[in-house]
JSON list of C-alpha atoms in Angstrom, two decimals:
[
{"chain": "Q", "resi": 200, "resn": "MET", "atom": "CA", "xyz": [87.87, 105.57, 134.44]},
{"chain": "Q", "resi": 201, "resn": "LEU", "atom": "CA", "xyz": [90.11, 106.20, 131.46]},
{"chain": "Q", "resi": 202, "resn": "LEU", "atom": "CA", "xyz": [90.89, 109.71, 130.30]},
{"chain": "Q", "resi": 203, "resn": "ILE", "atom": "CA", "xyz": [91.23, 110.15, 126.55]},
{"chain": "Q", "resi": 204, "resn": "ARG", "atom": "CA", "xyz": [92.78, 113.23, 124.95]},
{"chain": "Q", "resi": 205, "resn": "CYS", "atom": "CA", "xyz": [90.85, 114.59, 121.98]},
{"chain": "Q", "resi": 206, "resn": "PRO", "atom": "CA", "xyz": [93.39, 116.08, 119.55]},
{"chain": "Q", "resi": 207, "resn": "TYR", "atom": "CA", "xyz": [90.76, 118.50, 118.21]},
{"chain": "Q", "resi": 208, "resn": "CYS", "atom": "CA", "xyz": [89.40, 119.79, 121.53]},
{"chain": "Q", "resi": 209, "resn": "GLU", "atom": "CA", "xyz": [92.93, 119.56, 122.98]},
{"chain": "Q", "resi": 210, "resn": "ALA", "atom": "CA", "xyz": [91.58, 118.30, 126.31]},
{"chain": "Q", "resi": 211, "resn": "GLU", "atom": "CA", "xyz": [91.46, 115.08, 128.27]},
{"chain": "Q", "resi": 212, "resn": "ARG", "atom": "CA", "xyz": [87.91, 113.89, 128.81]},
{"chain": "Q", "resi": 213, "resn": "PRO", "atom": "CA", "xyz": [86.37, 110.77, 130.43]},
{"chain": "Q", "resi": 214, "resn": "GLU", "atom": "CA", "xyz": [86.00, 107.68, 128.26]},
{"chain": "Q", "resi": 215, "resn": "VAL", "atom": "CA", "xyz": [82.17, 107.84, 128.42]},
{"chain": "Q", "resi": 216, "resn": "GLU", "atom": "CA", "xyz": [82.32, 110.79, 125.98]},
{"chain": "Q", "resi": 217, "resn": "PHE", "atom": "CA", "xyz": [83.94, 108.61, 123.28]},
{"chain": "Q", "resi": 218, "resn": "THR", "atom": "CA", "xyz": [83.01, 105.65, 121.12]},
{"chain": "Q", "resi": 219, "resn": "TYR", "atom": "CA", "xyz": [85.37, 103.10, 119.64]},
{"chain": "Q", "resi": 220, "resn": "GLY", "atom": "CA", "xyz": [85.50, 103.10, 115.83]},
{"chain": "Q", "resi": 221, "resn": "GLY", "atom": "CA", "xyz": [87.63, 100.04, 115.09]},
{"chain": "Q", "resi": 222, "resn": "GLN", "atom": "CA", "xyz": [91.16, 99.52, 113.85]},
{"chain": "Q", "resi": 223, "resn": "ALA", "atom": "CA", "xyz": [92.84, 102.55, 112.28]},
{"chain": "Q", "resi": 224, "resn": "HIS", "atom": "CA", "xyz": [94.66, 102.77, 108.95]},
{"chain": "Q", "resi": 225, "resn": "ILE", "atom": "CA", "xyz": [92.61, 100.17, 107.07]},
{"chain": "Q", "resi": 226, "resn": "ALA", "atom": "CA", "xyz": [92.98, 100.73, 103.33]},
{"chain": "Q", "resi": 227, "resn": "ARG", "atom": "CA", "xyz": [89.90, 100.19, 101.18]},
{"chain": "Q", "resi": 228, "resn": "PRO", "atom": "CA", "xyz": [90.50, 97.98, 98.10]},
{"chain": "Q", "resi": 229, "resn": "GLN", "atom": "CA", "xyz": [91.41, 100.09, 95.05]},
{"chain": "Q", "resi": 230, "resn": "ASN", "atom": "CA", "xyz": [88.99, 98.28, 92.76]},
{"chain": "Q", "resi": 231, "resn": "PRO", "atom": "CA", "xyz": [86.15, 96.79, 94.86]},
{"chain": "Q", "resi": 232, "resn": "SER", "atom": "CA", "xyz": [84.41, 95.22, 91.85]},
{"chain": "Q", "resi": 233, "resn": "ALA", "atom": "CA", "xyz": [87.53, 93.14, 91.11]},
{"chain": "Q", "resi": 234, "resn": "THR", "atom": "CA", "xyz": [87.84, 91.97, 94.72]},
{"chain": "Q", "resi": 235, "resn": "THR", "atom": "CA", "xyz": [86.97, 88.34, 95.46]},
{"chain": "Q", "resi": 236, "resn": "ASP", "atom": "CA", "xyz": [84.38, 87.48, 98.09]},
{"chain": "Q", "resi": 237, "resn": "ASP", "atom": "CA", "xyz": [87.12, 86.23, 100.42]},
{"chain": "Q", "resi": 238, "resn": "GLU", "atom": "CA", "xyz": [89.17, 89.42, 99.99]},
{"chain": "Q", "resi": 239, "resn": "TRP", "atom": "CA", "xyz": [86.07, 91.56, 100.59]},
{"chain": "Q", "resi": 240, "resn": "ARG", "atom": "CA", "xyz": [85.20, 89.53, 103.71]},
{"chain": "Q", "resi": 241, "resn": "ASP", "atom": "CA", "xyz": [88.74, 90.01, 105.02]},
{"chain": "Q", "resi": 242, "resn": "PHE", "atom": "CA", "xyz": [88.58, 93.77, 104.38]},
{"chain": "Q", "resi": 243, "resn": "LEU", "atom": "CA", "xyz": [85.24, 94.10, 106.18]},
{"chain": "Q", "resi": 244, "resn": "TYR", "atom": "CA", "xyz": [85.68, 91.75, 109.13]},
{"chain": "Q", "resi": 245, "resn": "ILE", "atom": "CA", "xyz": [89.23, 90.54, 109.73]},
{"chain": "Q", "resi": 246, "resn": "ARG", "atom": "CA", "xyz": [91.21, 92.81, 112.03]},
{"chain": "Q", "resi": 247, "resn": "ALA", "atom": "CA", "xyz": [94.49, 92.60, 113.91]},
{"chain": "Q", "resi": 248, "resn": "ASN", "atom": "CA", "xyz": [94.22, 91.86, 117.61]},
{"chain": "Q", "resi": 249, "resn": "PRO", "atom": "CA", "xyz": [97.78, 92.37, 118.83]},
{"chain": "Q", "resi": 250, "resn": "ARG", "atom": "CA", "xyz": [99.03, 92.15, 122.36]},
{"chain": "Q", "resi": 251, "resn": "GLY", "atom": "CA", "xyz": [100.65, 95.52, 122.97]},
{"chain": "Q", "resi": 252, "resn": "ILE", "atom": "CA", "xyz": [100.49, 98.60, 120.75]},
{"chain": "Q", "resi": 253, "resn": "HIS", "atom": "CA", "xyz": [97.30, 98.90, 118.70]},
{"chain": "Q", "resi": 254, "resn": "TYR", "atom": "CA", "xyz": [96.20, 101.71, 116.35]},
{"chain": "Q", "resi": 255, "resn": "GLU", "atom": "CA", "xyz": [92.51, 102.57, 116.74]},
{"chain": "Q", "resi": 256, "resn": "ARG", "atom": "CA", "xyz": [89.86, 105.01, 115.54]},
{"chain": "Q", "resi": 257, "resn": "TRP", "atom": "CA", "xyz": [87.76, 106.82, 118.12]},
{"chain": "Q", "resi": 258, "resn": "ARG", "atom": "CA", "xyz": [85.00, 109.43, 117.95]},
{"chain": "Q", "resi": 259, "resn": "HIS", "atom": "CA", "xyz": [84.40, 112.21, 120.47]},
{"chain": "Q", "resi": 260, "resn": "MET", "atom": "CA", "xyz": [80.63, 111.72, 120.50]},
{"chain": "Q", "resi": 261, "resn": "HIS", "atom": "CA", "xyz": [79.78, 114.05, 123.37]},
{"chain": "Q", "resi": 262, "resn": "GLY", "atom": "CA", "xyz": [82.27, 116.74, 122.41]},
{"chain": "Q", "resi": 263, "resn": "CYS", "atom": "CA", "xyz": [83.34, 117.91, 118.98]},
{"chain": "Q", "resi": 264, "resn": "GLY", "atom": "CA", "xyz": [81.91, 114.78, 117.27]},
{"chain": "Q", "resi": 265, "resn": "ARG", "atom": "CA", "xyz": [85.05, 114.22, 115.21]},
{"chain": "Q", "resi": 266, "resn": "PHE", "atom": "CA", "xyz": [86.93, 110.99, 114.49]},
{"chain": "Q", "resi": 267, "resn": "PHE", "atom": "CA", "xyz": [90.59, 110.72, 115.48]},
{"chain": "Q", "resi": 268, "resn": "ASN", "atom": "CA", "xyz": [93.22, 108.01, 115.81]},
{"chain": "Q", "resi": 269, "resn": "ALA", "atom": "CA", "xyz": [94.72, 106.68, 119.02]},
{"chain": "Q", "resi": 270, "resn": "VAL", "atom": "CA", "xyz": [97.62, 104.45, 119.96]},
{"chain": "Q", "resi": 271, "resn": "ARG", "atom": "CA", "xyz": [96.62, 102.21, 122.86]},
{"chain": "Q", "resi": 272, "resn": "ASP", "atom": "CA", "xyz": [98.56, 99.51, 124.70]},
{"chain": "Q", "resi": 273, "resn": "THR", "atom": "CA", "xyz": [96.20, 96.53, 124.93]},
{"chain": "Q", "resi": 274, "resn": "VAL", "atom": "CA", "xyz": [98.17, 95.03, 127.82]},
{"chain": "Q", "resi": 275, "resn": "THR", "atom": "CA", "xyz": [97.82, 98.03, 130.15]},
{"chain": "Q", "resi": 276, "resn": "ASP", "atom": "CA", "xyz": [94.74, 99.58, 128.44]},
{"chain": "Q", "resi": 277, "resn": "LYS", "atom": "CA", "xyz": [96.51, 102.95, 128.50]},
{"chain": "Q", "resi": 278, "resn": "PHE", "atom": "CA", "xyz": [96.44, 105.43, 125.66]},
{"chain": "Q", "resi": 279, "resn": "VAL", "atom": "CA", "xyz": [99.97, 106.21, 124.49]},
{"chain": "Q", "resi": 280, "resn": "MET", "atom": "CA", "xyz": [98.90, 109.09, 122.26]},
{"chain": "Q", "resi": 281, "resn": "THR", "atom": "CA", "xyz": [96.11, 110.44, 120.07]},
{"chain": "Q", "resi": 282, "resn": "TYR", "atom": "CA", "xyz": [96.38, 112.22, 116.73]},
{"chain": "Q", "resi": 283, "resn": "LYS", "atom": "CA", "xyz": [94.10, 113.74, 114.12]},
{"chain": "Q", "resi": 284, "resn": "ALA", "atom": "CA", "xyz": [92.44, 111.56, 111.49]},
{"chain": "Q", "resi": 285, "resn": "GLY", "atom": "CA", "xyz": [94.22, 111.57, 108.16]},
{"chain": "Q", "resi": 286, "resn": "LEU", "atom": "CA", "xyz": [97.70, 111.87, 109.65]},
{"chain": "Q", "resi": 287, "resn": "PRO", "atom": "CA", "xyz": [100.13, 108.99, 109.08]},
{"chain": "Q", "resi": 288, "resn": "ARG", "atom": "CA", "xyz": [100.81, 106.38, 111.72]},
{"chain": "Q", "resi": 289, "resn": "PRO", "atom": "CA", "xyz": [103.39, 107.71, 114.23]},
{"chain": "Q", "resi": 290, "resn": "ASP", "atom": "CA", "xyz": [106.90, 106.29, 113.99]},
{"chain": "Q", "resi": 291, "resn": "GLN", "atom": "CA", "xyz": [108.78, 104.63, 116.85]},
{"chain": "Q", "resi": 292, "resn": "ALA", "atom": "CA", "xyz": [110.50, 107.89, 117.91]},
{"chain": "Q", "resi": 293, "resn": "GLU", "atom": "CA", "xyz": [107.14, 109.66, 118.27]},
{"chain": "Q", "resi": 294, "resn": "LEU", "atom": "CA", "xyz": [105.77, 106.77, 120.33]},
{"chain": "Q", "resi": 295, "resn": "GLU", "atom": "CA", "xyz": [108.79, 106.81, 122.64]},
{"chain": "Q", "resi": 296, "resn": "ALA", "atom": "CA", "xyz": [108.48, 110.59, 123.08]},
{"chain": "Q", "resi": 297, "resn": "ALA", "atom": "CA", "xyz": [104.78, 110.24, 123.95]},
{"chain": "Q", "resi": 298, "resn": "ARG", "atom": "CA", "xyz": [105.51, 107.55, 126.55]},
{"chain": "Q", "resi": 299, "resn": "SER", "atom": "CA", "xyz": [108.00, 109.72, 128.45]}
]
């Protein structure tokens, strides 16, 4: 079982308390009415599926109920770090510090 750290509760809890919310840091089109059907489709459905570091949204459903972001390695399925929603994507130095 995976343990996921909620940055709001500041505790590691079992994965069954959380739900996956998709890829993090997806920017909504500035003017949706001027967006073509193909651009709108890509915004809604096309997501990155990298091998390695992936930025995700999660929700602590059976805890505080809040959304947060997580950095997860898709090769090892381990969470590198979690951080509060609305904060910018961590830089390489922060990722390295979290791994050690």
